[in-house]
Amino acid sequence: MAEIKKDAPKPTSSASGDERHWFIAFFPVIVVFVLLALGARLNQETIFGDKLQDPPTDALSTKKDILNMYEWIGPGELFESQRIINTDKVIVRNTPAGGIVGKQKKLITGVLRGEPVEAFNTVWWRVDYPEAPDGWVNVEQISSKVKTVRAINIVPIVYGFYKPIGYTLLFVLLIFFVYFKFKLKKEEKIAKKKKTLKDELYQEKSVPLSVRIEQKPDVQEVSGFQTEEIVPIQVLEQQNRWKHIQDLIKSYNANDWRQAIIEADIILEEMLDKMQYEGLTIGDKLKKVEKSDFVTLDRAWSAHRVRNQIAHDGSSFKLHRELAEKTIKDYEMVFREFYYI
């Protein structure tokens, strides 16, 4: 087994890192939802499109709505003959705080007549509208800033266009967030496996070489592998095993290529065992691997199939150099993914 790369990056699975990733993924969802909620509130409706309340029937009410953008403007400077505009649906009365004679629509303009009158802690102005009814209205529902009121009325119009787009975007972002969380969990899982594998390998290095030699067989017989002698498994130190395989693949002897592939497959099985994938054969263990946990899974399958052809077909399997080098490269990519060499 080759030496683990000392400069290999450590998996990031800390709680703070997870929270940061979670926030980054969820932040666009929050932004879109806040924009939808704020736009709905400025348009005097809920995020579901329902009106917050019906037009007021009690014009004597002095209750303020800080999210009503027209209240930010205020009534402005009011005097006789001043042109005004309704900032809401207005209830028109026959006298200050008197009987209701009708209503005027929002954004309708009119002209002030006479002087203001205070009644029931509310200031009233008599307004002459282009069309009836005319009469006394609450000062809180009119403004002399006609151009400003008309300008900010663009907000409900923009919200009307943005609303369907916003809800579609919100749905897409939520789907993306769920997918991101799923992928993040997968990455955390494989990061933990890699860390466990690295820790075990470091611990294994502290075991004396003599003990490791006693735990390994002297030779490995390969069923169906017709060659002049049984392929020996050299009991090498951990850092020399992969170098030995590389030396074999550089040989001009096809039997050395076969041996290199077989020994690489043995390392693959050791790695799968350390990652706690259970099964009687390497194939059984690879079947239990999730593709999201094992980026080089296809390479592992490809290399293992070549090893099986060598083992089962023996010398009748024509192994050419290009395939041998590709197979060893596949093993190398698998081992490097998990810092096993």
Short mmCIF file of N, CA and C in Angstrom, two decimals, residues 226-326:
data_model
loop_
_atom_site.label_atom_id
_atom_site.label_comp_id
_atom_site.label_asym_id
_atom_site.label_seq_id
_atom_site.Cartn_x
_atom_site.Cartn_y
_atom_site.Cartn_z
N GLN A 226 -2.98 -18.95 -16.73
CA GLN A 226 -1.97 -19.88 -17.25
C GLN A 226 -0.66 -19.14 -17.44
N THR A 227 0.27 -19.36 -16.56
CA THR A 227 1.60 -18.77 -16.66
C THR A 227 2.60 -19.78 -16.14
N GLU A 228 3.85 -19.49 -16.28
CA GLU A 228 4.86 -20.45 -15.92
C GLU A 228 4.98 -20.64 -14.43
N GLU A 229 4.57 -19.66 -13.65
CA GLU A 229 4.69 -19.79 -12.21
C GLU A 229 3.55 -19.02 -11.53
N ILE A 230 3.33 -19.37 -10.28
CA ILE A 230 2.31 -18.66 -9.51
C ILE A 230 2.79 -17.24 -9.25
N VAL A 231 1.89 -16.27 -9.46
CA VAL A 231 2.27 -14.86 -9.29
C VAL A 231 2.50 -14.57 -7.81
N PRO A 232 3.71 -14.21 -7.43
CA PRO A 232 3.96 -13.93 -6.01
C PRO A 232 3.44 -12.55 -5.63
N ILE A 233 2.98 -12.43 -4.43
CA ILE A 233 2.64 -11.10 -3.88
C ILE A 233 3.78 -10.68 -2.99
N GLN A 234 4.51 -9.71 -3.42
CA GLN A 234 5.66 -9.25 -2.64
C GLN A 234 5.16 -8.45 -1.45
N VAL A 235 5.64 -8.88 -0.27
CA VAL A 235 5.23 -8.17 0.94
C VAL A 235 6.13 -6.96 1.09
N LEU A 236 5.63 -5.88 0.63
CA LEU A 236 6.40 -4.64 0.62
C LEU A 236 5.87 -3.68 1.66
N GLU A 237 6.67 -2.73 1.97
CA GLU A 237 6.19 -1.67 2.85
C GLU A 237 5.13 -0.87 2.13
N GLN A 238 4.30 -0.23 2.92
CA GLN A 238 3.13 0.45 2.38
C GLN A 238 3.48 1.43 1.27
N GLN A 239 4.56 2.18 1.43
CA GLN A 239 4.88 3.20 0.44
C GLN A 239 5.47 2.63 -0.84
N ASN A 240 5.83 1.35 -0.89
CA ASN A 240 6.45 0.78 -2.07
C ASN A 240 5.51 -0.05 -2.94
N ARG A 241 4.30 -0.32 -2.46
CA ARG A 241 3.42 -1.21 -3.22
C ARG A 241 3.02 -0.61 -4.56
N TRP A 242 2.65 0.65 -4.54
CA TRP A 242 2.23 1.25 -5.80
C TRP A 242 3.41 1.44 -6.75
N LYS A 243 4.57 1.73 -6.22
CA LYS A 243 5.76 1.86 -7.06
C LYS A 243 6.08 0.52 -7.73
N HIS A 244 5.89 -0.55 -7.00
CA HIS A 244 6.12 -1.89 -7.56
C HIS A 244 5.16 -2.15 -8.73
N ILE A 245 3.91 -1.74 -8.57
CA ILE A 245 2.93 -1.92 -9.65
C ILE A 245 3.31 -1.08 -10.86
N GLN A 246 3.78 0.13 -10.63
CA GLN A 246 4.20 0.99 -11.74
C GLN A 246 5.41 0.40 -12.47
N ASP A 247 6.31 -0.21 -11.73
CA ASP A 247 7.47 -0.86 -12.37
C ASP A 247 7.02 -2.03 -13.24
N LEU A 248 6.02 -2.78 -12.75
CA LEU A 248 5.53 -3.93 -13.52
C LEU A 248 4.88 -3.48 -14.83
N ILE A 249 4.11 -2.38 -14.77
CA ILE A 249 3.39 -1.95 -15.96
C ILE A 249 4.35 -1.37 -17.01
N LYS A 250 5.56 -0.99 -16.59
CA LYS A 250 6.55 -0.46 -17.53
C LYS A 250 7.33 -1.58 -18.22
N SER A 251 7.11 -2.79 -17.76
CA SER A 251 7.84 -3.94 -18.32
C SER A 251 7.38 -4.22 -19.76
N TYR A 252 8.23 -5.00 -20.48
CA TYR A 252 7.86 -5.43 -21.83
C TYR A 252 7.19 -6.79 -21.80
N ASN A 253 7.04 -7.36 -20.62
CA ASN A 253 6.45 -8.69 -20.45
C ASN A 253 4.96 -8.56 -20.12
N ALA A 254 4.10 -9.18 -20.93
CA ALA A 254 2.65 -9.09 -20.71
C ALA A 254 2.26 -9.69 -19.37
N ASN A 255 3.01 -10.70 -18.91
CA ASN A 255 2.69 -11.31 -17.61
C ASN A 255 2.90 -10.31 -16.47
N ASP A 256 3.87 -9.41 -16.63
CA ASP A 256 4.08 -8.37 -15.62
C ASP A 256 2.89 -7.41 -15.60
N TRP A 257 2.35 -7.13 -16.77
CA TRP A 257 1.17 -6.27 -16.82
C TRP A 257 0.00 -6.92 -16.09
N ARG A 258 -0.16 -8.22 -16.32
CA ARG A 258 -1.24 -8.96 -15.65
C ARG A 258 -1.05 -8.91 -14.14
N GLN A 259 0.17 -9.11 -13.71
CA GLN A 259 0.44 -9.11 -12.28
C GLN A 259 0.17 -7.73 -11.67
N ALA A 260 0.55 -6.67 -12.41
CA ALA A 260 0.31 -5.31 -11.92
C ALA A 260 -1.18 -5.07 -11.71
N ILE A 261 -2.00 -5.52 -12.66
CA ILE A 261 -3.45 -5.32 -12.56
C ILE A 261 -4.02 -6.11 -11.40
N ILE A 262 -3.56 -7.35 -11.23
CA ILE A 262 -4.06 -8.18 -10.13
C ILE A 262 -3.71 -7.57 -8.78
N GLU A 263 -2.49 -7.10 -8.63
CA GLU A 263 -2.08 -6.50 -7.35
C GLU A 263 -2.84 -5.19 -7.10
N ALA A 264 -3.07 -4.42 -8.16
CA ALA A 264 -3.85 -3.19 -8.00
C ALA A 264 -5.27 -3.51 -7.55
N ASP A 265 -5.83 -4.60 -8.06
CA ASP A 265 -7.17 -5.01 -7.68
C ASP A 265 -7.22 -5.43 -6.21
N ILE A 266 -6.13 -6.03 -5.73
CA ILE A 266 -6.05 -6.40 -4.31
C ILE A 266 -6.07 -5.15 -3.44
N ILE A 267 -5.35 -4.12 -3.88
CA ILE A 267 -5.37 -2.85 -3.13
C ILE A 267 -6.77 -2.25 -3.14
N LEU A 268 -7.45 -2.37 -4.28
CA LEU A 268 -8.83 -1.86 -4.36
C LEU A 268 -9.72 -2.55 -3.34
N GLU A 269 -9.58 -3.86 -3.21
CA GLU A 269 -10.41 -4.58 -2.24
C GLU A 269 -10.08 -4.15 -0.82
N GLU A 270 -8.79 -3.95 -0.54
CA GLU A 270 -8.41 -3.48 0.80
C GLU A 270 -9.05 -2.13 1.10
N MET A 271 -9.05 -1.24 0.10
CA MET A 271 -9.63 0.08 0.30
C MET A 271 -11.13 0.00 0.55
N LEU A 272 -11.83 -0.85 -0.21
CA LEU A 272 -13.27 -1.01 -0.02
C LEU A 272 -13.58 -1.59 1.34
N ASP A 273 -12.74 -2.50 1.81
CA ASP A 273 -12.93 -3.08 3.14
C ASP A 273 -12.79 -2.01 4.21
N LYS A 274 -11.79 -1.15 4.04
CA LYS A 274 -11.59 -0.09 5.03
C LYS A 274 -12.73 0.92 5.01
N MET A 275 -13.38 1.05 3.86
CA MET A 275 -14.53 1.95 3.76
C MET A 275 -15.82 1.26 4.18
N GLN A 276 -15.69 0.00 4.63
CA GLN A 276 -16.80 -0.76 5.23
C GLN A 276 -17.90 -1.10 4.25
N TYR A 277 -17.51 -1.35 2.99
CA TYR A 277 -18.46 -1.87 2.02
C TYR A 277 -18.41 -3.40 2.10
N GLU A 278 -19.53 -4.00 2.38
CA GLU A 278 -19.57 -5.44 2.61
C GLU A 278 -19.90 -6.20 1.33
N GLY A 279 -19.40 -7.44 1.25
CA GLY A 279 -19.67 -8.29 0.09
C GLY A 279 -18.64 -9.40 -0.01
N LEU A 280 -19.00 -10.49 -0.68
CA LEU A 280 -18.07 -11.61 -0.82
C LEU A 280 -16.98 -11.31 -1.84
N THR A 281 -17.31 -10.53 -2.85
CA THR A 281 -16.35 -10.19 -3.90
C THR A 281 -16.26 -8.69 -4.06
N ILE A 282 -15.25 -8.28 -4.82
CA ILE A 282 -15.12 -6.84 -5.09
C ILE A 282 -16.34 -6.34 -5.83
N GLY A 283 -16.85 -7.15 -6.75
CA GLY A 283 -18.05 -6.74 -7.49
C GLY A 283 -19.22 -6.50 -6.56
N ASP A 284 -19.40 -7.39 -5.56
CA ASP A 284 -20.49 -7.22 -4.59
C ASP A 284 -20.32 -5.91 -3.82
N LYS A 285 -19.09 -5.60 -3.49
CA LYS A 285 -18.84 -4.38 -2.72
C LYS A 285 -19.07 -3.13 -3.57
N LEU A 286 -18.65 -3.19 -4.84
CA LEU A 286 -18.85 -2.04 -5.71
C LEU A 286 -20.32 -1.78 -5.98
N LYS A 287 -21.13 -2.84 -5.98
CA LYS A 287 -22.56 -2.67 -6.21
C LYS A 287 -23.23 -1.89 -5.09
N LYS A 288 -22.62 -1.88 -3.91
CA LYS A 288 -23.21 -1.18 -2.76
C LYS A 288 -22.73 0.27 -2.68
N VAL A 289 -21.87 0.66 -3.60
CA VAL A 289 -21.36 2.03 -3.60
C VAL A 289 -22.33 2.94 -4.36
N GLU A 290 -22.67 4.07 -3.76
CA GLU A 290 -23.49 5.06 -4.44
C GLU A 290 -22.61 5.93 -5.32
N LYS A 291 -23.09 6.21 -6.53
CA LYS A 291 -22.29 6.98 -7.49
C LYS A 291 -21.92 8.34 -6.92
N SER A 292 -22.80 8.95 -6.16
CA SER A 292 -22.52 10.27 -5.60
C SER A 292 -21.42 10.22 -4.54
N ASP A 293 -21.18 9.04 -3.96
CA ASP A 293 -20.14 8.88 -2.94
C ASP A 293 -18.80 8.51 -3.55
N PHE A 294 -18.77 8.17 -4.80
CA PHE A 294 -17.59 7.55 -5.41
C PHE A 294 -17.47 8.08 -6.84
N VAL A 295 -16.78 9.21 -6.98
CA VAL A 295 -16.72 9.88 -8.28
C VAL A 295 -16.10 8.98 -9.35
N THR A 296 -15.12 8.18 -8.96
CA THR A 296 -14.41 7.32 -9.92
C THR A 296 -14.97 5.91 -9.95
N LEU A 297 -16.24 5.75 -9.61
CA LEU A 297 -16.84 4.41 -9.55
C LEU A 297 -16.77 3.71 -10.91
N ASP A 298 -17.05 4.43 -11.98
CA ASP A 298 -17.00 3.82 -13.32
C ASP A 298 -15.60 3.32 -13.65
N ARG A 299 -14.58 4.06 -13.22
CA ARG A 299 -13.21 3.62 -13.45
C ARG A 299 -12.90 2.35 -12.66
N ALA A 300 -13.42 2.28 -11.42
CA ALA A 300 -13.20 1.08 -10.60
C ALA A 300 -13.82 -0.14 -11.27
N TRP A 301 -15.04 0.02 -11.78
CA TRP A 301 -15.71 -1.09 -12.47
C TRP A 301 -14.92 -1.50 -13.72
N SER A 302 -14.48 -0.53 -14.50
CA SER A 302 -13.76 -0.82 -15.73
C SER A 302 -12.47 -1.59 -15.45
N ALA A 303 -11.71 -1.12 -14.46
CA ALA A 303 -10.46 -1.80 -14.11
C ALA A 303 -10.71 -3.20 -13.57
N HIS A 304 -11.73 -3.34 -12.72
CA HIS A 304 -12.02 -4.65 -12.12
C HIS A 304 -12.48 -5.66 -13.18
N ARG A 305 -13.18 -5.20 -14.19
CA ARG A 305 -13.61 -6.12 -15.25
C ARG A 305 -12.40 -6.67 -16.02
N VAL A 306 -11.40 -5.81 -16.24
CA VAL A 306 -10.18 -6.28 -16.91
C VAL A 306 -9.48 -7.32 -16.05
N ARG A 307 -9.42 -7.06 -14.75
CA ARG A 307 -8.81 -8.04 -13.82
C ARG A 307 -9.55 -9.37 -13.90
N ASN A 308 -10.90 -9.33 -13.97
CA ASN A 308 -11.68 -10.57 -14.04
C ASN A 308 -11.38 -11.34 -15.34
N GLN A 309 -11.20 -10.60 -16.42
CA GLN A 309 -10.88 -11.27 -17.69
C GLN A 309 -9.52 -11.95 -17.60
N ILE A 310 -8.57 -11.29 -16.93
CA ILE A 310 -7.25 -11.90 -16.76
C ILE A 310 -7.35 -13.17 -15.91
N ALA A 311 -8.12 -13.07 -14.82
CA ALA A 311 -8.24 -14.21 -13.90
C ALA A 311 -9.02 -15.36 -14.50
N HIS A 312 -10.07 -15.08 -15.25
CA HIS A 312 -10.95 -16.14 -15.75
C HIS A 312 -10.50 -16.73 -17.09
N ASP A 313 -9.93 -15.88 -17.96
CA ASP A 313 -9.55 -16.35 -19.29
C ASP A 313 -8.09 -16.76 -19.38
N GLY A 314 -7.30 -16.33 -18.39
CA GLY A 314 -5.89 -16.71 -18.39
C GLY A 314 -5.15 -16.17 -19.59
N SER A 315 -4.24 -16.99 -20.12
CA SER A 315 -3.39 -16.56 -21.22
C SER A 315 -4.17 -16.38 -22.52
N SER A 316 -5.39 -16.90 -22.58
CA SER A 316 -6.20 -16.73 -23.79
C SER A 316 -6.70 -15.29 -23.94
N PHE A 317 -6.65 -14.54 -22.85
CA PHE A 317 -7.05 -13.13 -22.92
C PHE A 317 -5.85 -12.32 -23.38
N LYS A 318 -5.96 -11.71 -24.53
CA LYS A 318 -4.87 -10.94 -25.11
C LYS A 318 -4.86 -9.54 -24.51
N LEU A 319 -3.94 -9.32 -23.62
CA LEU A 319 -3.80 -8.02 -22.95
C LEU A 319 -2.73 -7.20 -23.66
N HIS A 320 -3.12 -6.14 -24.33
CA HIS A 320 -2.15 -5.29 -24.99
C HIS A 320 -1.76 -4.13 -24.08
N ARG A 321 -0.64 -3.51 -24.40
CA ARG A 321 -0.08 -2.49 -23.50
C ARG A 321 -1.04 -1.32 -23.27
N GLU A 322 -1.71 -0.87 -24.31
CA GLU A 322 -2.60 0.28 -24.17
C GLU A 322 -3.69 0.01 -23.13
N LEU A 323 -4.31 -1.19 -23.19
CA LEU A 323 -5.35 -1.53 -22.23
C LEU A 323 -4.76 -1.68 -20.83
N ALA A 324 -3.57 -2.26 -20.73
CA ALA A 324 -2.94 -2.44 -19.43
C ALA A 324 -2.65 -1.10 -18.77
N GLU A 325 -2.09 -0.17 -19.54
CA GLU A 325 -1.77 1.15 -18.98
C GLU A 325 -3.04 1.90 -18.59
N LYS A 326 -4.09 1.79 -19.43
CA LYS A 326 -5.35 2.45 -19.10
C LYS A 326 -5.95 1.88 -17.82
#
